[in-house]
Amino acid sequence: MSRENPKLRAELDGIPTYKPGRPPAAAEGVPAFKLSSNENPYPPLPGVLEAAVAAATKINRYPDLACAELTAELAERFGVPAAHVATGTGSVGVAQQLVQATAGPGDEVVYAWRSFEAYPIITQISGARAVQIPLDAEERHDLDAMAEAITDRTRLVFVCNPNNPTGTAVRRAELERFLDRVPGDVLVVLDEAYREFNTDPDVPDGVQVYRDRPNVAVLRTFSKAYGLAGLRIGFAFAHEPVAEALRKTAVPFGVSQLAQDAAVASLRAEPALLERVMGLVAERSRVVSELTAQGWTVPETQANFVWLRLGERTMDFAAVCERAGATVRPFAGEGVRITVGESEANDLLLRTAAQYRKDL
Ligand SMILES: Cc1ncc(COP(=O)(O)O)c(C=O)c1O
């Protein structure tokens, strides 16, 4: 019997592992809140659970490979051709398909850094080289530097708007200027996972931006505002050649019928969605203004989280929060990303942050 290990692709060596937000360590008598994964604190929207339960009675059957009902619903809701819609296993699944469709060994994928931690992983899996462009001093995308980093090997550029983990957003004029500089054969992916939380009219809606730009795709998700993170469903809008490539690179039957039906029901519950989003946005304003009043530097955020650049204090602050009953997402040596949760969780976080400053 051979004792040799199978040969694995060299590209897999050193791939950073995705660190999921930690669940709260529930100590006795202490409420525990998870503010580490940018999830929605609320239960599913009205009608969603019923749709999922009905779909669950048919789990002996494969799901609809084409996600036809959801595709039609998305096309109608966003006013795009159905042929431009592609669905996948979370927007991270769709992002991976986009990289697979465009980049391989010898190619380059450009993105800001720090940004969504899946970008380096999916880039490295493809065999392409990651070109990471540091955020500017205000924790924002440096779009000029990103445009300058594009070479004839660049195949894809991610623009994370608003950016995870800093929450900062790219504005319309700077995005248009950037897109005008990007060669037409380079795909620009506007990752708008947190779009629903945006309140600034100057932040462009990718759905409008992509329409007359064949090299732009928009990524959206049901995981954040819609609260379906556990069902793994996201989508992209892209012109036909790219949307077609997404159909080719999809894992067959990857999106479950539960996810499809729950997503359709979520889209039909828009008034309730808007109400919840408005509630979270109001909580975000409260968290930002109270943290600022306590003396913290908080970059403007258009997402459902805030960023504190704490440098060497990052892990200490995260540990203090965890002991108090709230897990946050630390990036060692850099900063802490804190999800805006239910008001009780935000209260706890604000109390903990205030105490932390007093103890400094
Ligand atoms: C910027 C960004 N894009 C995409 C995703 C992926 O979300 P999902 O795969 O759940 O749709 C996330 C999740 O944290 C994110 O922060």
Tab-separated table of C-alpha atoms and ligand atoms in Angstrom:
chain	number	residue	atom	x	y	z
A	1	MET	CA	0.000	0.000	0.000
A	2	SER	CA	1.417	3.425	-0.960
A	3	ARG	CA	2.055	5.769	1.972
A	4	GLU	CA	2.526	8.794	-0.251
A	5	ASN	CA	0.248	11.816	0.063
A	6	PRO	CA	-1.642	12.920	-3.031
A	7	LYS	CA	0.007	15.814	-4.886
A	8	LEU	CA	-1.851	19.023	-4.130
A	9	ARG	CA	-1.615	22.286	-6.073
A	10	ALA	CA	1.267	24.438	-4.890
A	11	GLU	CA	-1.063	27.479	-4.907
A	12	LEU	CA	-2.755	26.101	-1.800
A	13	ASP	CA	0.393	26.476	0.314
A	14	GLY	CA	0.091	29.366	2.704
A	15	ILE	CA	-3.504	30.262	1.898
A	16	PRO	CA	-4.774	32.240	4.859
A	17	THR	CA	-7.678	30.508	6.531
A	18	TYR	CA	-10.942	32.412	6.742
A	19	LYS	CA	-11.532	33.359	10.355
A	20	PRO	CA	-15.234	33.299	11.131
A	21	GLY	CA	-16.445	35.747	13.773
A	22	ARG	CA	-16.321	34.012	17.138
A	23	PRO	CA	-19.549	33.203	18.908
A	24	PRO	CA	-19.833	34.868	22.301
A	25	ALA	CA	-18.444	32.918	25.231
A	26	ALA	CA	-21.535	32.741	27.399
A	27	ALA	CA	-20.447	33.106	31.016
A	28	GLU	CA	-23.105	32.433	33.582
A	29	GLY	CA	-25.408	35.347	34.244
A	30	VAL	CA	-23.789	37.507	31.553
A	31	PRO	CA	-25.692	38.242	28.330
A	32	ALA	CA	-23.701	37.168	25.299
A	33	PHE	CA	-23.767	39.045	22.014
A	34	LYS	CA	-22.013	38.237	18.765
A	35	LEU	CA	-20.826	41.483	17.211
A	36	SER	CA	-18.102	39.817	15.176
A	37	SER	CA	-19.671	38.728	11.863
A	38	ASN	CA	-21.760	41.677	10.636
A	39	GLU	CA	-24.865	39.578	10.920
A	40	ASN	CA	-28.389	40.854	11.273
A	41	PRO	CA	-29.550	40.517	14.877
A	42	TYR	CA	-33.187	40.024	13.901
A	43	PRO	CA	-35.120	36.827	13.059
A	44	PRO	CA	-36.199	36.179	9.447
A	45	LEU	CA	-38.550	38.693	7.806
A	46	PRO	CA	-42.313	37.975	7.766
A	47	GLY	CA	-43.189	35.063	5.482
A	48	VAL	CA	-39.609	33.842	5.192
A	49	LEU	CA	-39.745	31.084	7.763
A	50	GLU	CA	-42.982	29.767	6.251
A	51	ALA	CA	-41.381	29.683	2.787
A	52	ALA	CA	-38.312	27.892	4.145
A	53	VAL	CA	-40.403	25.358	6.063
A	54	ALA	CA	-42.485	24.636	2.949
A	55	ALA	CA	-39.281	24.150	0.941
A	56	ALA	CA	-37.931	21.868	3.662
A	57	THR	CA	-40.734	19.390	3.016
A	58	LYS	CA	-39.193	18.782	-0.430
A	59	ILE	CA	-35.546	18.319	0.459
A	60	ASN	CA	-35.554	14.881	-1.172
A	61	ARG	CA	-35.599	16.797	-4.485
A	62	TYR	CA	-32.795	18.784	-6.093
A	63	PRO	CA	-33.303	22.547	-6.140
A	64	ASP	CA	-34.079	24.478	-9.321
A	65	LEU	CA	-30.669	24.620	-10.996
A	66	ALA	CA	-31.507	27.897	-12.753
A	67	CYS	CA	-32.975	29.633	-9.658
A	68	ALA	CA	-35.647	30.794	-12.104
A	69	GLU	CA	-38.206	32.246	-9.718
A	70	LEU	CA	-35.606	34.168	-7.737
A	71	THR	CA	-33.910	35.367	-10.911
A	72	ALA	CA	-37.220	36.699	-12.225
A	73	GLU	CA	-37.957	38.355	-8.891
A	74	LEU	CA	-34.508	40.003	-8.753
A	75	ALA	CA	-34.766	41.164	-12.372
A	76	GLU	CA	-38.124	42.779	-11.641
A	77	ARG	CA	-37.128	44.281	-8.299
A	78	PHE	CA	-33.908	45.859	-9.617
A	79	GLY	CA	-35.062	46.554	-13.186
A	80	VAL	CA	-32.347	44.484	-14.882
A	81	PRO	CA	-32.611	41.834	-17.631
A	82	ALA	CA	-32.962	38.308	-16.224
A	83	ALA	CA	-29.956	37.331	-18.369
A	84	HIS	CA	-27.813	39.682	-16.234
A	85	VAL	CA	-28.657	37.907	-12.955
A	86	ALA	CA	-26.466	35.177	-11.474
A	87	THR	CA	-26.967	33.565	-8.095
A	88	GLY	CA	-24.562	31.623	-5.928
A	89	THR	CA	-23.708	30.227	-2.522
A	90	GLY	CA	-23.430	33.547	-0.753
A	91	SER	CA	-21.811	36.522	-2.442
A	92	VAL	CA	-18.466	35.033	-1.448
A	93	GLY	CA	-19.373	32.056	-3.641
A	94	VAL	CA	-20.197	34.391	-6.519
A	95	ALA	CA	-16.968	36.352	-5.902
A	96	GLN	CA	-15.003	33.115	-6.143
A	97	GLN	CA	-16.783	32.256	-9.406
A	98	LEU	CA	-15.872	35.692	-10.781
A	99	VAL	CA	-12.208	35.141	-9.975
A	100	GLN	CA	-12.310	31.618	-11.397
A	101	ALA	CA	-13.913	32.957	-14.550
A	102	THR	CA	-11.289	35.635	-15.132
A	103	ALA	CA	-7.954	34.847	-13.466
A	104	GLY	CA	-5.455	32.013	-13.331
A	105	PRO	CA	-1.705	31.539	-12.829
A	106	GLY	CA	0.238	34.532	-14.113
A	107	ASP	CA	-2.729	36.889	-13.782
A	108	GLU	CA	-3.318	39.560	-11.159
A	109	VAL	CA	-6.269	40.522	-8.994
A	110	VAL	CA	-6.204	44.020	-7.491
A	111	TYR	CA	-8.011	45.067	-4.334
A	112	ALA	CA	-7.696	47.464	-1.432
A	113	TRP	CA	-6.168	46.281	1.823
A	114	ARG	CA	-7.341	45.847	4.422
A	115	SER	CA	-10.593	44.710	2.913
A	116	PHE	CA	-12.806	41.623	2.874
A	117	GLU	CA	-10.644	38.742	3.999
A	118	ALA	CA	-12.008	36.312	1.404
A	119	TYR	CA	-10.320	38.239	-1.457
A	120	PRO	CA	-6.793	36.937	-0.758
A	121	ILE	CA	-8.127	33.426	-0.258
A	122	ILE	CA	-10.079	33.159	-3.488
A	123	THR	CA	-7.323	34.907	-5.425
A	124	GLN	CA	-4.675	32.508	-4.182
A	125	ILE	CA	-6.847	29.459	-4.885
A	126	SER	CA	-7.135	30.594	-8.509
A	127	GLY	CA	-3.354	30.736	-8.835
A	128	ALA	CA	-3.428	34.441	-9.652
A	129	ARG	CA	-1.309	37.003	-7.791
A	130	ALA	CA	-2.972	39.332	-5.309
A	131	VAL	CA	-2.057	43.004	-5.649
A	132	GLN	CA	-3.068	44.706	-2.419
A	133	ILE	CA	-3.295	48.498	-2.378
A	134	PRO	CA	-3.210	50.041	1.109
A	135	LEU	CA	-6.198	52.085	2.240
A	136	ASP	CA	-5.484	55.803	2.576
A	137	ALA	CA	-5.077	57.678	5.862
A	138	GLU	CA	-8.860	57.960	6.207
A	139	GLU	CA	-9.316	54.181	5.860
A	140	ARG	CA	-10.709	54.640	2.336
A	141	HIS	CA	-9.952	52.989	-1.003
A	142	ASP	CA	-7.058	54.731	-2.760
A	143	LEU	CA	-8.604	54.480	-6.211
A	144	ASP	CA	-5.792	56.400	-7.934
A	145	ALA	CA	-3.217	53.957	-6.596
A	146	MET	CA	-5.482	51.064	-7.579
A	147	ALA	CA	-5.789	52.385	-11.130
A	148	GLU	CA	-2.014	52.804	-11.298
A	149	ALA	CA	-1.526	49.206	-10.130
A	150	ILE	CA	-3.389	47.812	-13.135
A	151	THR	CA	-1.078	46.096	-15.617
A	152	ASP	CA	-1.667	43.988	-18.692
A	153	ARG	CA	-1.807	40.991	-16.361
A	154	THR	CA	-4.689	42.396	-14.293
A	155	ARG	CA	-7.921	40.500	-14.844
A	156	LEU	CA	-10.138	41.619	-11.974
A	157	VAL	CA	-10.381	44.491	-9.483
A	158	PHE	CA	-12.522	44.345	-6.365
A	159	VAL	CA	-13.999	47.585	-5.056
A	160	CYS	CA	-15.586	46.846	-1.704
A	161	ASN	CA	-18.217	49.529	-1.199
A	162	PRO	CA	-18.635	50.120	1.687
A	163	ASN	CA	-15.390	48.532	2.711
A	164	ASN	CA	-15.236	45.660	5.152
A	165	PRO	CA	-13.842	46.134	7.820
A	166	THR	CA	-13.571	49.933	7.819
A	167	GLY	CA	-17.118	50.834	6.702
A	168	THR	CA	-15.837	53.668	4.491
A	169	ALA	CA	-17.496	54.247	1.132
A	170	VAL	CA	-16.385	55.255	-2.341
A	171	ARG	CA	-18.279	58.228	-3.800
A	172	ARG	CA	-19.845	58.503	-7.270
A	173	ALA	CA	-17.412	60.953	-8.914
A	174	GLU	CA	-14.264	59.142	-7.756
A	175	LEU	CA	-15.694	55.779	-8.834
A	176	GLU	CA	-16.636	57.072	-12.280
A	177	ARG	CA	-13.156	58.600	-12.665
A	178	PHE	CA	-11.597	55.293	-11.643
A	179	LEU	CA	-13.785	53.222	-13.967
A	180	ASP	CA	-12.877	55.528	-16.858
A	181	ARG	CA	-9.213	54.634	-16.251
A	182	VAL	CA	-9.707	50.852	-16.107
A	183	PRO	CA	-9.161	49.050	-19.438
A	184	GLY	CA	-12.369	47.527	-20.791
A	185	ASP	CA	-10.965	43.990	-20.655
A	186	VAL	CA	-10.472	44.140	-16.866
A	187	LEU	CA	-13.514	43.167	-14.798
A	188	VAL	CA	-14.349	45.531	-11.924
A	189	VAL	CA	-16.439	43.910	-9.220
A	190	LEU	CA	-18.373	46.319	-7.010
A	191	ASP	CA	-18.868	44.302	-3.850
A	192	GLU	CA	-21.935	45.859	-2.246
A	193	ALA	CA	-22.673	43.332	0.495
A	194	TYR	CA	-23.754	46.169	2.832
A	195	ARG	CA	-25.481	48.395	0.281
A	196	GLU	CA	-28.829	48.456	2.082
A	197	PHE	CA	-27.266	50.286	5.040
A	198	ASN	CA	-25.975	53.173	2.933
A	199	THR	CA	-27.553	56.545	3.690
A	200	ASP	CA	-25.281	58.822	1.645
A	201	PRO	CA	-26.835	59.833	-1.701
A	202	ASP	CA	-23.308	60.460	-3.040
A	203	VAL	CA	-22.428	56.783	-2.738
A	204	PRO	CA	-23.229	55.253	-6.120
A	205	ASP	CA	-25.634	52.371	-6.523
A	206	GLY	CA	-23.736	49.679	-8.416
A	207	VAL	CA	-26.923	48.612	-10.149
A	208	GLN	CA	-26.959	51.993	-11.907
A	209	VAL	CA	-23.193	52.023	-12.486
A	210	TYR	CA	-22.934	48.615	-14.174
A	211	ARG	CA	-25.711	49.243	-16.712
A	212	ASP	CA	-23.641	50.923	-19.399
A	213	ARG	CA	-20.301	49.424	-18.414
A	214	PRO	CA	-19.838	45.856	-19.716
A	215	ASN	CA	-16.711	45.391	-17.575
A	216	VAL	CA	-18.493	46.085	-14.280
A	217	ALA	CA	-20.312	43.510	-12.145
A	218	VAL	CA	-22.226	44.145	-8.919
A	219	LEU	CA	-22.229	41.723	-6.009
A	220	ARG	CA	-25.051	41.671	-3.477
A	221	THR	CA	-26.092	39.305	-0.719
A	222	PHE	CA	-29.053	38.120	1.302
A	223	SER	CA	-26.743	37.540	4.292
A	224	LYS	CA	-26.629	40.994	5.846
A	225	ALA	CA	-29.676	43.303	5.689
A	226	TYR	CA	-31.967	40.436	4.670
A	227	GLY	CA	-30.719	38.263	7.532
A	228	LEU	CA	-30.242	34.993	5.634
A	229	ALA	CA	-26.521	34.444	6.357
A	230	GLY	CA	-27.142	30.841	7.368
A	231	LEU	CA	-28.759	29.924	4.063
A	232	ARG	CA	-25.827	30.963	1.847
A	233	ILE	CA	-27.285	32.926	-0.988
A	234	GLY	CA	-25.934	35.904	-2.891
A	235	PHE	CA	-26.166	37.273	-6.397
A	236	ALA	CA	-24.487	39.348	-9.069
A	237	PHE	CA	-25.655	41.592	-11.868
A	238	ALA	CA	-23.367	41.547	-14.867
A	239	HIS	CA	-23.569	41.866	-18.625
A	240	GLU	CA	-24.267	38.674	-20.505
A	241	PRO	CA	-20.757	37.333	-21.169
A	242	VAL	CA	-19.857	37.665	-17.473
A	243	ALA	CA	-23.247	36.421	-16.238
A	244	GLU	CA	-22.885	33.456	-18.593
A	245	ALA	CA	-19.410	32.748	-17.189
A	246	LEU	CA	-20.948	32.768	-13.714
A	247	ARG	CA	-23.407	30.105	-14.776
A	248	LYS	CA	-20.508	27.997	-16.092
A	249	THR	CA	-18.477	28.298	-12.907
A	250	ALA	CA	-21.377	27.649	-10.523
A	251	VAL	CA	-21.400	24.465	-8.487
A	252	PRO	CA	-24.421	22.634	-9.922
A	253	PHE	CA	-27.368	22.810	-7.496
A	254	GLY	CA	-25.241	24.818	-5.046
A	255	VAL	CA	-28.089	27.121	-4.020
A	256	SER	CA	-30.662	25.133	-2.068
A	257	GLN	CA	-34.400	25.454	-2.628
A	258	LEU	CA	-34.691	26.641	0.977
A	259	ALA	CA	-32.352	29.494	0.173
A	260	GLN	CA	-34.102	30.316	-3.108
A	261	ASP	CA	-37.598	30.359	-1.602
A	262	ALA	CA	-36.494	32.254	1.505
A	263	ALA	CA	-34.789	34.843	-0.705
A	264	VAL	CA	-37.936	35.316	-2.799
A	265	ALA	CA	-40.020	35.724	0.367
A	266	SER	CA	-37.460	38.217	1.729
A	267	LEU	CA	-37.671	40.338	-1.408
A	268	ARG	CA	-41.446	40.393	-1.034
A	269	ALA	CA	-41.143	41.613	2.570
A	270	GLU	CA	-39.513	44.892	1.599
A	271	PRO	CA	-41.452	47.206	3.974
A	272	ALA	CA	-40.357	45.132	6.970
A	273	LEU	CA	-36.808	45.030	5.623
A	274	LEU	CA	-36.668	48.803	5.292
A	275	GLU	CA	-37.983	49.235	8.819
A	276	ARG	CA	-35.269	46.977	10.228
A	277	VAL	CA	-32.564	48.620	8.182
A	278	MET	CA	-33.690	52.032	9.402
A	279	GLY	CA	-33.566	50.750	12.969
A	280	LEU	CA	-30.016	49.477	12.520
A	281	VAL	CA	-28.942	52.690	10.814
A	282	ALA	CA	-30.314	54.678	13.767
A	283	GLU	CA	-28.384	52.399	16.135
A	284	ARG	CA	-25.280	52.925	13.992
A	285	SER	CA	-25.590	56.698	14.375
A	286	ARG	CA	-25.973	56.286	18.123
A	287	VAL	CA	-22.938	53.997	18.393
A	288	VAL	CA	-20.778	56.282	16.238
A	289	SER	CA	-21.743	59.459	18.087
A	290	GLU	CA	-21.345	57.935	21.544
A	291	LEU	CA	-17.980	56.386	20.707
A	292	THR	CA	-16.859	59.717	19.252
A	293	ALA	CA	-18.056	61.520	22.395
A	294	GLN	CA	-16.043	59.050	24.467
A	295	GLY	CA	-12.959	60.121	22.519
A	296	TRP	CA	-12.560	57.256	20.032
A	297	THR	CA	-11.689	57.946	16.410
A	298	VAL	CA	-14.413	56.338	14.322
A	299	PRO	CA	-14.181	56.502	10.511
A	300	GLU	CA	-17.470	57.339	8.782
A	301	THR	CA	-19.332	54.102	8.121
A	302	GLN	CA	-22.037	53.228	5.618
A	303	ALA	CA	-22.257	49.613	6.767
A	304	ASN	CA	-23.689	47.760	9.764
A	305	PHE	CA	-20.385	47.917	11.619
A	306	VAL	CA	-17.814	50.370	12.934
A	307	TRP	CA	-14.021	50.248	12.825
A	308	LEU	CA	-11.632	51.264	15.545
A	309	ARG	CA	-7.966	51.360	14.593
A	310	LEU	CA	-6.457	50.321	17.898
A	311	GLY	CA	-3.064	49.045	16.738
A	312	GLU	CA	-1.282	47.299	19.578
A	313	ARG	CA	-4.330	47.520	21.841
A	314	THR	CA	-6.517	45.545	19.431
A	315	MET	CA	-6.354	42.120	21.054
A	316	ASP	CA	-6.611	43.574	24.547
A	317	PHE	CA	-9.736	45.528	23.706
A	318	ALA	CA	-11.299	42.475	22.034
A	319	ALA	CA	-10.576	40.367	25.119
A	320	VAL	CA	-12.143	42.991	27.389
A	321	CYS	CA	-15.275	43.068	25.203
A	322	GLU	CA	-15.456	39.295	25.229
A	323	ARG	CA	-15.246	39.183	29.024
A	324	ALA	CA	-18.052	41.743	29.154
A	325	GLY	CA	-20.223	39.520	26.943
A	326	ALA	CA	-19.727	40.819	23.390
A	327	THR	CA	-17.421	39.282	20.809
A	328	VAL	CA	-15.984	41.718	18.298
A	329	ARG	CA	-13.707	40.990	15.336
A	330	PRO	CA	-10.082	41.862	15.998
A	331	PHE	CA	-7.411	42.118	13.303
A	332	ALA	CA	-4.270	41.770	15.400
A	333	GLY	CA	-2.072	44.864	15.374
A	334	GLU	CA	-4.572	46.781	13.251
A	335	GLY	CA	-8.017	47.295	14.686
A	336	VAL	CA	-11.380	46.000	15.741
A	337	ARG	CA	-14.538	45.694	13.684
A	338	ILE	CA	-17.729	45.907	15.723
A	339	THR	CA	-21.092	44.954	14.278
A	340	VAL	CA	-24.042	47.170	15.117
A	341	GLY	CA	-26.428	44.802	16.821
A	342	GLU	CA	-29.627	45.018	18.823
A	343	SER	CA	-29.734	48.036	21.148
A	344	GLU	CA	-28.992	45.952	24.239
A	345	ALA	CA	-25.801	44.672	22.612
A	346	ASN	CA	-24.819	48.186	21.536
A	347	ASP	CA	-25.437	49.476	25.059
A	348	LEU	CA	-23.133	46.813	26.445
A	349	LEU	CA	-20.473	47.635	23.882
A	350	LEU	CA	-20.691	51.363	24.599
A	351	ARG	CA	-20.434	50.810	28.359
A	352	THR	CA	-17.441	48.542	27.862
A	353	ALA	CA	-15.733	51.004	25.531
A	354	ALA	CA	-16.296	53.882	27.973
A	355	GLN	CA	-14.843	51.879	30.839
A	356	TYR	CA	-11.887	50.820	28.693
A	357	ARG	CA	-10.975	54.442	28.019
A	358	LYS	CA	-11.238	55.307	31.694
A	359	ASP	CA	-8.852	52.451	32.543
A	360	LEU	CA	-6.246	53.504	29.973
B	1	LIG	C1	-17.633	42.775	1.654
B	1	LIG	C2	-18.240	41.423	1.750
B	1	LIG	N1	-18.532	40.773	0.637
B	1	LIG	C3	-19.075	39.566	0.661
B	1	LIG	C4	-19.372	38.947	1.859
B	1	LIG	C5	-19.900	37.572	1.810
B	1	LIG	O1	-21.145	37.412	2.291
B	1	LIG	P1	-21.989	36.150	1.919
B	1	LIG	O2	-21.098	35.135	1.294
B	1	LIG	O3	-22.568	35.692	3.183
B	1	LIG	O4	-22.991	36.645	0.927
B	1	LIG	C6	-19.078	39.569	3.056
B	1	LIG	C7	-19.335	38.902	4.334
B	1	LIG	O5	-18.885	39.221	5.371
B	1	LIG	C8	-18.494	40.843	3.002
B	1	LIG	O6	-18.157	41.495	4.121
